[in-house]
PDB file of C-alpha atoms and ligand atoms in Angstrom:
ATOM      1  CA  MET A   1     -14.132  -5.802 -10.543  1.00  0.00           C
ATOM      2  CA  ASP A   2     -14.646  -9.119 -12.723  1.00  0.00           C
ATOM      3  CA  LYS A   3     -11.257 -11.419 -12.846  1.00  0.00           C
ATOM      4  CA  LYS A   4     -11.420 -12.871 -15.870  1.00  0.00           C
ATOM      5  CA  THR A   5     -10.528  -9.024 -17.173  1.00  0.00           C
ATOM      6  CA  CYS A   6      -7.026  -9.755 -17.382  1.00  0.00           C
ATOM      7  CA  HIS A   7      -5.026 -11.507 -20.692  1.00  0.00           C
ATOM      8  CA  CYS A   8      -3.138 -13.361 -17.729  1.00  0.00           C
ATOM      9  CA  CYS A   9      -6.325 -15.014 -15.803  1.00  0.00           C
ATOM     10  CA  LYS A  10      -7.275 -16.656 -19.271  1.00  0.00           C
ATOM     11  CA  GLY A  11      -4.920 -20.250 -18.744  1.00  0.00           C
ATOM     12  CA  TYR A  12      -6.724 -22.421 -17.500  1.00  0.00           C
ATOM     13  CA  ALA A  13     -10.446 -23.813 -18.114  1.00  0.00           C
ATOM     14  CA  ASP A  14     -12.450 -26.844 -17.683  1.00  0.00           C
ATOM     15  CA  GLY A  15      -9.921 -28.953 -15.962  1.00  0.00           C
ATOM     16  CA  SER A  16      -6.788 -28.512 -17.983  1.00  0.00           C
ATOM     17  CA  TYR A  17      -4.372 -25.724 -18.056  1.00  0.00           C
ATOM     18  CA  VAL A  18      -5.032 -23.695 -22.304  1.00  0.00           C
ATOM     19  CA  LEU A  19      -3.092 -21.395 -24.030  1.00  0.00           C
ATOM     20  CA  PRO A  20      -4.713 -17.872 -24.737  1.00  0.00           C
ATOM     21  CA  PRO A  21      -4.620 -16.661 -27.657  1.00  0.00           C
ATOM     22  CA  LEU A  22      -2.771 -13.169 -28.419  1.00  0.00           C
ATOM     23  CA  PRO A  23      -4.622 -10.602 -27.144  1.00  0.00           C
ATOM     24  CA  TYR A  24      -2.851  -8.328 -30.391  1.00  0.00           C
ATOM     25  CA  GLU A  25      -1.997  -9.758 -33.347  1.00  0.00           C
ATOM     26  CA  ALA A  26       1.443 -10.800 -33.577  1.00  0.00           C
ATOM     27  CA  ASP A  27       2.966  -8.197 -36.062  1.00  0.00           C
ATOM     28  CA  ALA A  28       1.658  -5.515 -33.514  1.00  0.00           C
ATOM     29  CA  LEU A  29       4.490  -5.416 -31.146  1.00  0.00           C
ATOM     30  CA  GLU A  30       6.328  -3.093 -33.123  1.00  0.00           C
ATOM     31  CA  PRO A  31       8.822  -2.243 -32.898  1.00  0.00           C
ATOM     32  CA  LEU A  32       9.399  -4.226 -29.819  1.00  0.00           C
ATOM     33  CA  LEU A  33       9.271  -7.321 -31.723  1.00  0.00           C
ATOM     34  CA  ASP A  34       9.256  -9.219 -34.836  1.00  0.00           C
ATOM     35  CA  VAL A  35       6.613 -11.245 -35.426  1.00  0.00           C
ATOM     36  CA  ARG A  36       8.167 -13.879 -36.015  1.00  0.00           C
ATOM     37  CA  THR A  37      10.442 -13.649 -32.473  1.00  0.00           C
ATOM     38  CA  VAL A  38       6.872 -13.916 -31.129  1.00  0.00           C
ATOM     39  CA  ASN A  39       5.090 -16.217 -33.255  1.00  0.00           C
ATOM     40  CA  THR A  40       8.409 -18.631 -31.719  1.00  0.00           C
ATOM     41  CA  HIS A  41       7.332 -17.709 -29.116  1.00  0.00           C
ATOM     42  CA  HIS A  42       3.707 -18.070 -28.002  1.00  0.00           C
ATOM     43  CA  ASP A  43       2.506 -21.114 -30.504  1.00  0.00           C
ATOM     44  CA  ARG A  44       5.725 -22.819 -29.791  1.00  0.00           C
ATOM     45  CA  HIS A  45       7.851 -22.239 -26.091  1.00  0.00           C
ATOM     46  CA  HIS A  46       5.114 -20.946 -24.109  1.00  0.00           C
ATOM     47  CA  ALA A  47       2.529 -24.191 -26.190  1.00  0.00           C
ATOM     48  CA  ALA A  48       5.170 -26.482 -24.886  1.00  0.00           C
ATOM     49  CA  TYR A  49       5.745 -25.454 -21.186  1.00  0.00           C
ATOM     50  CA  VAL A  50       1.124 -25.931 -20.944  1.00  0.00           C
ATOM     51  CA  ALA A  51       1.661 -28.846 -22.724  1.00  0.00           C
ATOM     52  CA  GLY A  52       4.188 -30.193 -19.653  1.00  0.00           C
ATOM     53  CA  ALA A  53       1.747 -28.583 -16.793  1.00  0.00           C
ATOM     54  CA  ASN A  54      -0.776 -30.388 -18.599  1.00  0.00           C
ATOM     55  CA  ALA A  55       1.485 -33.807 -18.468  1.00  0.00           C
ATOM     56  CA  ALA A  56       3.025 -33.170 -14.769  1.00  0.00           C
ATOM     57  CA  ALA A  57      -0.752 -31.773 -13.268  1.00  0.00           C
ATOM     58  CA  GLU A  58      -1.766 -35.713 -14.950  1.00  0.00           C
ATOM     59  CA  THR A  59       1.718 -37.730 -13.479  1.00  0.00           C
ATOM     60  CA  LEU A  60       0.510 -36.505 -10.005  1.00  0.00           C
ATOM     61  CA  ARG A  61      -3.232 -37.723  -9.857  1.00  0.00           C
ATOM     62  CA  LYS A  62      -2.571 -40.944 -11.756  1.00  0.00           C
ATOM     63  CA  VAL A  63      -0.070 -40.731  -8.477  1.00  0.00           C
ATOM     64  CA  ALA A  64      -2.742 -40.148  -6.058  1.00  0.00           C
ATOM     65  CA  GLY A  65      -4.960 -42.740  -7.440  1.00  0.00           C
ATOM     66  CA  ASN A  66      -2.150 -45.387  -7.142  1.00  0.00           C
ATOM     67  CA  VAL A  67      -1.837 -46.095 -10.472  1.00  0.00           C
ATOM     68  CA  TYR A  68       2.063 -44.657 -10.446  1.00  0.00           C
ATOM     69  CA  ASP A  69       4.176 -45.049  -7.229  1.00  0.00           C
ATOM     70  CA  GLU A  70       4.584 -42.508  -4.321  1.00  0.00           C
ATOM     71  CA  ALA A  71       8.292 -42.216  -5.592  1.00  0.00           C
ATOM     72  CA  VAL A  72       6.679 -40.222  -8.568  1.00  0.00           C
ATOM     73  CA  ALA A  73       5.779 -37.254  -7.393  1.00  0.00           C
ATOM     74  CA  SER A  74       8.424 -35.600  -6.483  1.00  0.00           C
ATOM     75  CA  SER A  75       9.834 -35.818 -10.135  1.00  0.00           C
ATOM     76  CA  ALA A  76       6.491 -34.960 -11.724  1.00  0.00           C
ATOM     77  CA  MET A  77       6.482 -31.762  -9.037  1.00  0.00           C
ATOM     78  CA  ARG A  78       9.202 -29.962 -10.432  1.00  0.00           C
ATOM     79  CA  LYS A  79       7.675 -30.266 -13.268  1.00  0.00           C
ATOM     80  CA  LEU A  80       4.991 -29.399 -12.704  1.00  0.00           C
ATOM     81  CA  ALA A  81       6.850 -25.834 -11.123  1.00  0.00           C
ATOM     82  CA  PHE A  82       8.823 -25.311 -14.421  1.00  0.00           C
ATOM     83  CA  ASN A  83       6.246 -25.647 -16.373  1.00  0.00           C
ATOM     84  CA  LEU A  84       3.387 -23.926 -15.551  1.00  0.00           C
ATOM     85  CA  GLY A  85       5.284 -21.155 -13.688  1.00  0.00           C
ATOM     86  CA  GLY A  86       6.580 -21.396 -17.708  1.00  0.00           C
ATOM     87  CA  HIS A  87       3.137 -20.961 -18.168  1.00  0.00           C
ATOM     88  CA  ILE A  88       1.715 -18.130 -15.974  1.00  0.00           C
ATOM     89  CA  LEU A  89       4.506 -16.225 -16.487  1.00  0.00           C
ATOM     90  CA  HIS A  90       4.555 -15.842 -20.234  1.00  0.00           C
ATOM     91  CA  CYS A  91       0.454 -15.100 -19.674  1.00  0.00           C
ATOM     92  CA  LEU A  92       1.679 -12.028 -17.854  1.00  0.00           C
ATOM     93  CA  TYR A  93       4.367 -11.728 -20.199  1.00  0.00           C
ATOM     94  CA  TRP A  94       1.867 -10.960 -23.454  1.00  0.00           C
ATOM     95  CA  ASP A  95       0.163  -8.893 -20.709  1.00  0.00           C
ATOM     96  CA  SER A  96       2.861  -7.068 -19.417  1.00  0.00           C
ATOM     97  CA  ILE A  97       3.791  -5.266 -23.976  1.00  0.00           C
ATOM     98  CA  SER A  98       1.673  -2.825 -25.163  1.00  0.00           C
ATOM     99  CA  PRO A  99       1.320  -2.560 -28.878  1.00  0.00           C
ATOM    100  CA  GLU A 100       0.856   0.774 -28.269  1.00  0.00           C
ATOM    101  CA  LYS A 101       3.020   3.037 -26.246  1.00  0.00           C
ATOM    102  CA  GLN A 102       1.944   4.707 -23.242  1.00  0.00           C
ATOM    103  CA  ASP A 103       3.078   7.859 -21.114  1.00  0.00           C
ATOM    104  CA  GLY A 104       4.591   5.613 -17.937  1.00  0.00           C
ATOM    105  CA  PRO A 105       2.839   3.964 -14.519  1.00  0.00           C
ATOM    106  CA  THR A 106      -0.126   6.197 -13.967  1.00  0.00           C
ATOM    107  CA  GLY A 107      -2.095   6.308 -10.226  1.00  0.00           C
ATOM    108  CA  VAL A 108      -2.044   4.509  -7.032  1.00  0.00           C
ATOM    109  CA  LEU A 109       0.955   1.997  -9.386  1.00  0.00           C
ATOM    110  CA  ALA A 110       2.805   5.759 -10.330  1.00  0.00           C
ATOM    111  CA  ASP A 111       2.335   6.398  -6.554  1.00  0.00           C
ATOM    112  CA  ALA A 112       3.593   3.513  -5.294  1.00  0.00           C
ATOM    113  CA  ILE A 113       6.837   3.163  -7.483  1.00  0.00           C
ATOM    114  CA  GLN A 114       7.483   6.694  -6.504  1.00  0.00           C
ATOM    115  CA  ALA A 115       6.898   5.739  -2.484  1.00  0.00           C
ATOM    116  CA  ASP A 116       8.563   2.602  -3.357  1.00  0.00           C
ATOM    117  CA  PHE A 117      11.915   3.127  -5.798  1.00  0.00           C
ATOM    118  CA  GLY A 118      12.085   7.148  -5.101  1.00  0.00           C
ATOM    119  CA  SER A 119      11.081   7.431  -9.109  1.00  0.00           C
ATOM    120  CA  TYR A 120      10.500   6.075 -12.181  1.00  0.00           C
ATOM    121  CA  ASP A 121      14.227   6.854 -13.224  1.00  0.00           C
ATOM    122  CA  GLY A 122      14.484   4.734  -9.236  1.00  0.00           C
ATOM    123  CA  PHE A 123      12.602   2.068 -10.364  1.00  0.00           C
ATOM    124  CA  MET A 124      13.878   1.849 -13.972  1.00  0.00           C
ATOM    125  CA  ARG A 125      17.697   1.554 -12.223  1.00  0.00           C
ATOM    126  CA  VAL A 126      16.389  -1.922  -9.699  1.00  0.00           C
ATOM    127  CA  PHE A 127      14.903  -3.383 -12.976  1.00  0.00           C
ATOM    128  CA  ARG A 128      17.653  -3.478 -15.248  1.00  0.00           C
ATOM    129  CA  GLY A 129      20.047  -4.042 -12.646  1.00  0.00           C
ATOM    130  CA  VAL A 130      17.467  -6.992 -11.633  1.00  0.00           C
ATOM    131  CA  ALA A 131      16.885  -8.540 -15.052  1.00  0.00           C
ATOM    132  CA  MET A 132      20.969  -8.133 -16.490  1.00  0.00           C
ATOM    133  CA  GLY A 133      21.735 -10.139 -13.065  1.00  0.00           C
ATOM    134  CA  VAL A 134      19.350 -13.015 -13.684  1.00  0.00           C
ATOM    135  CA  GLN A 135      22.205 -16.295 -13.764  1.00  0.00           C
ATOM    136  CA  GLY A 136      20.982 -17.801 -17.548  1.00  0.00           C
ATOM    137  CA  SER A 137      17.387 -17.786 -17.751  1.00  0.00           C
ATOM    138  CA  GLY A 138      14.644 -16.314 -16.199  1.00  0.00           C
ATOM    139  CA  TRP A 139      12.782 -13.456 -14.834  1.00  0.00           C
ATOM    140  CA  ALA A 140      12.582  -9.881 -14.538  1.00  0.00           C
ATOM    141  CA  VAL A 141       9.155  -9.281 -12.140  1.00  0.00           C
ATOM    142  CA  LEU A 142       8.194  -5.141 -10.703  1.00  0.00           C
ATOM    143  CA  GLY A 143       5.451  -7.258  -8.301  1.00  0.00           C
ATOM    144  CA  ARG A 144       3.828  -6.138  -4.928  1.00  0.00           C
ATOM    145  CA  GLU A 145       5.291  -8.133  -1.851  1.00  0.00           C
ATOM    146  CA  ARG A 146       3.070  -9.230   1.146  1.00  0.00           C
ATOM    147  CA  LEU A 147       4.205  -8.412   3.928  1.00  0.00           C
ATOM    148  CA  SER A 148       5.721  -4.576   3.460  1.00  0.00           C
ATOM    149  CA  LYS A 149       3.163  -4.208   0.351  1.00  0.00           C
ATOM    150  CA  ARG A 150       5.985  -2.552  -1.173  1.00  0.00           C
ATOM    151  CA  LEU A 151       6.740  -2.918  -4.780  1.00  0.00           C
ATOM    152  CA  THR A 152       9.652  -4.657  -5.635  1.00  0.00           C
ATOM    153  CA  VAL A 153      11.809  -6.494  -8.384  1.00  0.00           C
ATOM    154  CA  LEU A 154      12.547 -10.314  -8.546  1.00  0.00           C
ATOM    155  CA  GLY A 155      14.844 -11.486 -11.086  1.00  0.00           C
ATOM    156  CA  ILE A 156      13.495 -15.174 -11.200  1.00  0.00           C
ATOM    157  CA  GLU A 157      15.423 -17.790 -12.338  1.00  0.00           C
ATOM    158  CA  ARG A 158      14.480 -20.542 -15.313  1.00  0.00           C
ATOM    159  CA  HIS A 159      10.798 -21.026 -14.351  1.00  0.00           C
ATOM    160  CA  GLN A 160      10.411 -21.308 -10.632  1.00  0.00           C
ATOM    161  CA  ASP A 161      13.477 -20.665  -8.846  1.00  0.00           C
ATOM    162  CA  ILE A 162      13.739 -16.875  -6.879  1.00  0.00           C
ATOM    163  CA  LEU A 163      10.345 -16.620  -5.476  1.00  0.00           C
ATOM    164  CA  LEU A 164       8.492 -15.076  -2.570  1.00  0.00           C
ATOM    165  CA  PRO A 165       5.920 -16.599  -0.893  1.00  0.00           C
ATOM    166  CA  GLY A 166       2.697 -14.350  -1.502  1.00  0.00           C
ATOM    167  CA  PHE A 167       4.234 -12.292  -4.385  1.00  0.00           C
ATOM    168  CA  LYS A 168       1.705 -10.378  -6.365  1.00  0.00           C
ATOM    169  CA  PRO A 169       3.534 -10.076  -9.918  1.00  0.00           C
ATOM    170  CA  LEU A 170       1.841  -7.230 -11.874  1.00  0.00           C
ATOM    171  CA  LEU A 171       4.577  -7.253 -14.787  1.00  0.00           C
ATOM    172  CA  ALA A 172       6.656  -8.880 -16.085  1.00  0.00           C
ATOM    173  CA  CYS A 173       9.880  -9.538 -18.536  1.00  0.00           C
ATOM    174  CA  ASP A 174      10.750 -12.069 -20.758  1.00  0.00           C
ATOM    175  CA  VAL A 175      14.910 -12.688 -20.194  1.00  0.00           C
ATOM    176  CA  TRP A 176      15.851 -16.532 -21.848  1.00  0.00           C
ATOM    177  CA  GLU A 177      17.293 -15.519 -24.918  1.00  0.00           C
ATOM    178  CA  HIS A 178      15.086 -17.358 -27.283  1.00  0.00           C
ATOM    179  CA  ALA A 179      12.348 -13.580 -26.273  1.00  0.00           C
ATOM    180  CA  TYR A 180      14.821 -11.593 -27.424  1.00  0.00           C
ATOM    181  CA  TYR A 181      17.504 -13.361 -29.623  1.00  0.00           C
ATOM    182  CA  LEU A 182      16.912 -13.158 -33.215  1.00  0.00           C
ATOM    183  CA  ARG A 183      16.705  -9.062 -32.951  1.00  0.00           C
ATOM    184  CA  TYR A 184      18.478  -8.092 -30.224  1.00  0.00           C
ATOM    185  CA  LEU A 185      21.284 -11.043 -30.394  1.00  0.00           C
ATOM    186  CA  ASN A 186      23.545 -10.742 -26.909  1.00  0.00           C
ATOM    187  CA  ASN A 187      21.960  -7.130 -26.339  1.00  0.00           C
ATOM    188  CA  ARG A 188      19.642  -7.686 -23.591  1.00  0.00           C
ATOM    189  CA  ALA A 189      20.105  -5.013 -21.827  1.00  0.00           C
ATOM    190  CA  GLY A 190      19.052  -3.241 -25.293  1.00  0.00           C
ATOM    191  CA  TYR A 191      16.095  -4.741 -25.138  1.00  0.00           C
ATOM    192  CA  VAL A 192      15.772  -4.941 -21.330  1.00  0.00           C
ATOM    193  CA  ASP A 193      15.046  -0.574 -22.582  1.00  0.00           C
ATOM    194  CA  ALA A 194      12.974  -1.666 -25.948  1.00  0.00           C
ATOM    195  CA  PHE A 195      10.818  -3.272 -23.684  1.00  0.00           C
ATOM    196  CA  LEU A 196      10.300  -0.764 -21.055  1.00  0.00           C
ATOM    197  CA  ARG A 197       9.125   1.739 -23.635  1.00  0.00           C
ATOM    198  CA  GLN A 198       6.467  -0.378 -24.130  1.00  0.00           C
ATOM    199  CA  ALA A 199       5.192  -1.307 -20.798  1.00  0.00           C
ATOM    200  CA  ASN A 200       1.442  -2.141 -21.020  1.00  0.00           C
ATOM    201  CA  TRP A 201       1.034  -0.107 -17.271  1.00  0.00           C
ATOM    202  CA  ALA A 202      -2.166   0.096 -17.117  1.00  0.00           C
ATOM    203  CA  ALA A 203      -2.804  -3.546 -17.811  1.00  0.00           C
ATOM    204  CA  ALA A 204      -0.310  -3.305 -14.517  1.00  0.00           C
ATOM    205  CA  LEU A 205      -2.552  -0.961 -12.715  1.00  0.00           C
ATOM    206  CA  LYS A 206      -5.198  -2.766 -13.132  1.00  0.00           C
ATOM    207  CA  LYS A 207      -3.466  -5.691 -11.257  1.00  0.00           C
ATOM    208  CA  LEU A 208      -2.130  -3.837  -8.170  1.00  0.00           C
ATOM    209  CA  GLU A 209      -5.714  -2.470  -8.273  1.00  0.00           C
ATOM    210  CA  ARG A 210      -7.445  -5.620  -7.723  1.00  0.00           C
ATOM    211  CA  HIS A 211      -4.832  -7.022  -5.153  1.00  0.00           C
ATOM    212  CA  SER A 212      -5.278  -4.474  -2.762  1.00  0.00           C
ATOM    213  CA  HIS A 213      -9.152  -4.717  -3.517  1.00  0.00           C
ATOM    214  CA  GLU A 214      -8.818  -8.411  -2.704  1.00  0.00           C
ATOM    215  CA  GLN A 215      -6.679  -7.504   0.522  1.00  0.00           C
ATOM    216  CA  ALA A 216      -8.573  -4.856   1.875  1.00  0.00           C
ATOM    217  CA  ARG A 217     -11.288  -7.816   2.152  1.00  0.00           C
TER     218      ARG A 217
HETATM  219 MN1   MN B 301       9.743 -16.950 -22.556  1.00  0.00          MN
END
């Protein structure tokens, strides 16, 4: 399968992190999200993470090239983890929402959800619980855990805390307040439920198939 088929692989080109355009019109995500939320989120918040990731990467190159003192490396690395984590997760987020209502998980993804959560309802209980438990700003991310190859849900805090090495993300819900506050105010649960109703399960299935294929090689 072509590596570039998924939207979230388009965040790097010609030696820099880049902001991919939205994969749909900004007004296409109703009723989940309004156009003002989507535009502000993509054009300002996501764009700022791209700029921050490039700046941190450049600082690290200057440490390597002896332009900056090596003591700068640790703070630049932290900035890279935060901003690049934000960039990667936002690319995944735009690809996790569908302008059209979908019927829910299908194919091997439906099978995996059944096997690893007992049912789609079981998955929703875990996803909602993790999303509501994120302290402050963060993400609920469905993905495949490397050792067991089972699906699990991570509640990533900020963009970089609570991660598992080798975890392969399939579906990401941004629960930073900037993602939902204009429409939902403090009702994160209402936003997460609406997100799940408009989740892009077809894109998540493609990612699972690609990861399975890569792991099999
Ligand atoms: Mn965000």
